[in-house]
PDB file of C-alpha atoms in Angstrom:
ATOM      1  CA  UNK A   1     130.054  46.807 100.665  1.00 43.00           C
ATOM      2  CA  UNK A   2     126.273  46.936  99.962  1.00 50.00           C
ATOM      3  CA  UNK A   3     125.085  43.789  99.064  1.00 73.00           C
ATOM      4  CA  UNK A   4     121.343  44.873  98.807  1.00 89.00           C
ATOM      5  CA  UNK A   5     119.847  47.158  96.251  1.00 89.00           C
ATOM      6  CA  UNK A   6     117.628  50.436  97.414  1.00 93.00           C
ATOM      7  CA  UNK A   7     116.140  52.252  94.848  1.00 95.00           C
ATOM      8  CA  UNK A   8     113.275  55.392  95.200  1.00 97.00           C
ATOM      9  CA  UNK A   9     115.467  58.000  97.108  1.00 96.00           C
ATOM     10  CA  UNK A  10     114.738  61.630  95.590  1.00 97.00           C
ATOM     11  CA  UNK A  11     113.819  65.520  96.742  1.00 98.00           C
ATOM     12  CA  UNK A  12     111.139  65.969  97.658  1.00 98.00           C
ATOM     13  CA  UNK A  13     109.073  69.184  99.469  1.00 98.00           C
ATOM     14  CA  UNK A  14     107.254  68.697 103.001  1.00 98.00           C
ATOM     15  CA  UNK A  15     104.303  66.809 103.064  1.00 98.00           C
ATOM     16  CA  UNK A  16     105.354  65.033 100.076  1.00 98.00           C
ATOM     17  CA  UNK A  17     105.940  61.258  99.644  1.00 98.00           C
ATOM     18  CA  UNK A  18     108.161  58.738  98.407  1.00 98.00           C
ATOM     19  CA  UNK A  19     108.704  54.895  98.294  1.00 98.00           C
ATOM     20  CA  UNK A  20     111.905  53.187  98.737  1.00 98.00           C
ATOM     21  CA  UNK A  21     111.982  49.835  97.176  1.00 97.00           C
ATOM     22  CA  UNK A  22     114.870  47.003  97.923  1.00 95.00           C
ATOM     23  CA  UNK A  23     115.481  43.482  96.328  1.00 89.00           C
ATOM     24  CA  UNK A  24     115.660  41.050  99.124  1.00 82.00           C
ATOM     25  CA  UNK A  25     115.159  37.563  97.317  1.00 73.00           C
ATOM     26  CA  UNK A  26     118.935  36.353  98.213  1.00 74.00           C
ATOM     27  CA  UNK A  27     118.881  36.797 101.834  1.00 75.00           C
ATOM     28  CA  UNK A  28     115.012  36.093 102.785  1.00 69.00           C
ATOM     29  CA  UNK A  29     115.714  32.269 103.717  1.00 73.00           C
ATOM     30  CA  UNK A  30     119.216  33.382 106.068  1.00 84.00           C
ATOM     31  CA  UNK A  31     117.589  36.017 108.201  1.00 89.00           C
ATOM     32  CA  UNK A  32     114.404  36.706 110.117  1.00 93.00           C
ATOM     33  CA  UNK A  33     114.207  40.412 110.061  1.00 95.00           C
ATOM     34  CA  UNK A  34     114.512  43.158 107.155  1.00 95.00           C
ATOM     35  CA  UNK A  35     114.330  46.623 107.972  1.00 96.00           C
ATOM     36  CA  UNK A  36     114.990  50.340 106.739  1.00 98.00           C
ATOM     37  CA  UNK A  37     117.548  52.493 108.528  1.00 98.00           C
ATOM     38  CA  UNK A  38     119.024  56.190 107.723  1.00 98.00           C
ATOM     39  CA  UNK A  39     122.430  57.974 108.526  1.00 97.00           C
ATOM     40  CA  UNK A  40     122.877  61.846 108.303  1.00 97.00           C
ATOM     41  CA  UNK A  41     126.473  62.984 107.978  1.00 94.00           C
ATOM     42  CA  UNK A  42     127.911  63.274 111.256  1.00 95.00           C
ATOM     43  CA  UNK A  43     125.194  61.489 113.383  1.00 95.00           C
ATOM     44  CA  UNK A  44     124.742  57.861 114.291  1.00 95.00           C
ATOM     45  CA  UNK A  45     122.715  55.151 112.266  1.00 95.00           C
ATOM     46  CA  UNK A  46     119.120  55.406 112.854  1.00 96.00           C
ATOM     47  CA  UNK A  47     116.342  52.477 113.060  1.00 97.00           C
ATOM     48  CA  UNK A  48     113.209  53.600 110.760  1.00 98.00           C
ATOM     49  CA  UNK A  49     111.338  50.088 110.710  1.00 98.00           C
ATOM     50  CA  UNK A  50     111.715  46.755 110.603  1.00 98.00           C
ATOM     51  CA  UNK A  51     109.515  43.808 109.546  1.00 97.00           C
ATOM     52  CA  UNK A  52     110.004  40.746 111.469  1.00 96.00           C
ATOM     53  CA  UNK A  53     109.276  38.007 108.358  1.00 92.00           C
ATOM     54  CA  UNK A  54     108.130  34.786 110.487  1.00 92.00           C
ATOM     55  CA  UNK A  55     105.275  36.512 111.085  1.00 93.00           C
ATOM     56  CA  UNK A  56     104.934  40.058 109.806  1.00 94.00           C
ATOM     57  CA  UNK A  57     104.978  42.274 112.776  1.00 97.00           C
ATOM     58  CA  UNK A  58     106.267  45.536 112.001  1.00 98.00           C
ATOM     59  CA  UNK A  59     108.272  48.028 114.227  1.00 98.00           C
ATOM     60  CA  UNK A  60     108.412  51.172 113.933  1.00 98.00           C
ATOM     61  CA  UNK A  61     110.801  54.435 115.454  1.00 98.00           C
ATOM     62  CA  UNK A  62     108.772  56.748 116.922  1.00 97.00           C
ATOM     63  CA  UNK A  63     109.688  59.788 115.009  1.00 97.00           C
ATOM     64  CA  UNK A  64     107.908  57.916 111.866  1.00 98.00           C
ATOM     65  CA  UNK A  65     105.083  56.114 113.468  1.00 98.00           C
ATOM     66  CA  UNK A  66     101.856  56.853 111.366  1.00 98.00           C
ATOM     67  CA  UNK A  67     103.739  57.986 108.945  1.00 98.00           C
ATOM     68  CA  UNK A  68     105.767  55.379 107.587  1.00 98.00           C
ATOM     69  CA  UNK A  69     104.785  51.878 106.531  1.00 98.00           C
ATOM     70  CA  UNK A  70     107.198  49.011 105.443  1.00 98.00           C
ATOM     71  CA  UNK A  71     105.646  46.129 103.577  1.00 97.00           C
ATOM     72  CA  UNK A  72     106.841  43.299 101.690  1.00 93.00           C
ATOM     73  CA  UNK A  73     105.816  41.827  98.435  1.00 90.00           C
ATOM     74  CA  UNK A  74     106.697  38.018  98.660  1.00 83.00           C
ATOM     75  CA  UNK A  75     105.883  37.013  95.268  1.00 84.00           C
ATOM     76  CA  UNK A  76     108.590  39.884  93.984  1.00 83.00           C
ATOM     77  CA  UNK A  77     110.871  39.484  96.892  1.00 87.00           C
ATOM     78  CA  UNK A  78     110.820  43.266  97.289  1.00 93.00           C
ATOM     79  CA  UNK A  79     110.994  45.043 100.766  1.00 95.00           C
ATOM     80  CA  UNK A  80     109.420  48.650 100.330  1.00 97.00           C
ATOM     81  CA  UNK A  81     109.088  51.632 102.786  1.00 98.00           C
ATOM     82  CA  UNK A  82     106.203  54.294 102.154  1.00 98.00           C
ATOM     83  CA  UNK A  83     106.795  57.654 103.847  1.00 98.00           C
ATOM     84  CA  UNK A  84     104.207  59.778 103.855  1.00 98.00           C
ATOM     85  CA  UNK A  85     103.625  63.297 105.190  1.00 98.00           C
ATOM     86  CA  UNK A  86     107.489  63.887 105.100  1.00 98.00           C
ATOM     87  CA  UNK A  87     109.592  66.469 106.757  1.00 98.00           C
ATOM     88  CA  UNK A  88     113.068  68.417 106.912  1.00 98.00           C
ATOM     89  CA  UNK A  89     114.066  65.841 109.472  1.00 97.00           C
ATOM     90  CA  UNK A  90     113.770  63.068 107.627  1.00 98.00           C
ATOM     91  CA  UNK A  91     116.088  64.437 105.069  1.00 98.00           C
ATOM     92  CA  UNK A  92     119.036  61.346 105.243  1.00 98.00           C
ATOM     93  CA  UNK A  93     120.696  58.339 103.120  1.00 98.00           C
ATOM     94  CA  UNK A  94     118.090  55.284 103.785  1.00 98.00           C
ATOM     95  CA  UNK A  95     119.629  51.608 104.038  1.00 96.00           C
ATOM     96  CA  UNK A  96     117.879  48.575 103.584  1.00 95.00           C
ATOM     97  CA  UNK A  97     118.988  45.414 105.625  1.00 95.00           C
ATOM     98  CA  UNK A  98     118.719  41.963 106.130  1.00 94.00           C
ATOM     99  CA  UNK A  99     119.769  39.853 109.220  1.00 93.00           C
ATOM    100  CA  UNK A 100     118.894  37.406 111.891  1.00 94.00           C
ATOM    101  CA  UNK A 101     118.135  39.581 114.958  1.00 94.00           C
ATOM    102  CA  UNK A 102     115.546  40.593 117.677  1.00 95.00           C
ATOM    103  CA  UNK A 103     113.698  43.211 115.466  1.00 96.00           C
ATOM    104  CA  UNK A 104     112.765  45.254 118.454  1.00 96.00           C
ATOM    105  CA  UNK A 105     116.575  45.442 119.548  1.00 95.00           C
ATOM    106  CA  UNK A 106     118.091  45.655 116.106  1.00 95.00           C
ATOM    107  CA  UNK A 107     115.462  49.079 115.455  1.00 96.00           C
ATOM    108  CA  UNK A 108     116.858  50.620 118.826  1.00 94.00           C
ATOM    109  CA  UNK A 109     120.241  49.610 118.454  1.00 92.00           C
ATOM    110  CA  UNK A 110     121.144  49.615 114.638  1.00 90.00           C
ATOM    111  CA  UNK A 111     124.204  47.558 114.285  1.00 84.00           C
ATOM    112  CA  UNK A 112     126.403  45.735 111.420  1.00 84.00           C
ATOM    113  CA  UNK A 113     124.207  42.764 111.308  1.00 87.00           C
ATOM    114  CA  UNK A 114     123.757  40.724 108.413  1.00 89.00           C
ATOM    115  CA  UNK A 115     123.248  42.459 104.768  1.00 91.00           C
ATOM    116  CA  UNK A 116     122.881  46.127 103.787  1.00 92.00           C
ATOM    117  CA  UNK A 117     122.650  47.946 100.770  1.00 92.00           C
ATOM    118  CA  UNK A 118     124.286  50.919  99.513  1.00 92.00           C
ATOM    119  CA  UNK A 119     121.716  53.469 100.454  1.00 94.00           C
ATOM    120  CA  UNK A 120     119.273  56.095  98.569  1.00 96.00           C
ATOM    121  CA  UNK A 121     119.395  59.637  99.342  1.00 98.00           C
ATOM    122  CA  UNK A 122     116.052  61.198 100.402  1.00 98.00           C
ATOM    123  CA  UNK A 123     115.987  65.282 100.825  1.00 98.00           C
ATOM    124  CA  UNK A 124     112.915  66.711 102.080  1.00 98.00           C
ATOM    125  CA  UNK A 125     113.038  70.846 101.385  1.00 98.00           C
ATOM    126  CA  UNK A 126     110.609  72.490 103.794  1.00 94.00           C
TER     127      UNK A 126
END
């Protein structure tokens, strides 16, 4: 059960953007890492980015590098992921996280760590 709140998801055509927005305020003092991950029907979980919050490095899969940018907005408690320039591919339901976990290893190997939300459907029509 999602215990984090995503919010942003939509349709959108290629080259288009969106930003996905999640409340994070209850779970930023328990865990050291906050990320974005996305699930198509069918396939296995996929790590998008993650922010490691003791001291802001950022990781990133490779399929979104230069294209995607997670941030975080401490005085609003608000994790965010901007896609830009986005395609068919990275049509999928998006899941925002919270846990204590290696960010590099959590990114490659997505697990049930911690807190996740619900998810927010992105569709990218080409």
């Amino acid at each position: 059960q999602g215990q984090l709140v995503e919010s942003g998801g939509g349709s959108v055509q290629a080259g288009g953007s969106l930003r996905l927005s999640c409340g994070v305020s209850t779970y930023k003092y328990s865990t050291n890492s906050m990320g974005w991950f996305r699930q198509v029907p069918g396939k296995e979980r996929e790590g998008v980015a993650v922010l490691y919050t003791r001291d802001g490095s950022t990781f990133y899969a490779d399929s979104v590098k230069g294209r995607f940018d997670i941030s975080q907005d401490n005085a609003k408690n608000i994790l965010y992921l901007q896609m830009n320039n986005l395609q068919p591919e990275d049509t999928a339901m998006y899941y925002c996280a919270a846990a204590q976990a290696d960010p590099r290893l959590w990114l490659l190997d997505p697990r049930d760590l911690g807190y996740w939300g619900q998810g927010t459907q992105v569709t990218v029509s080409s």
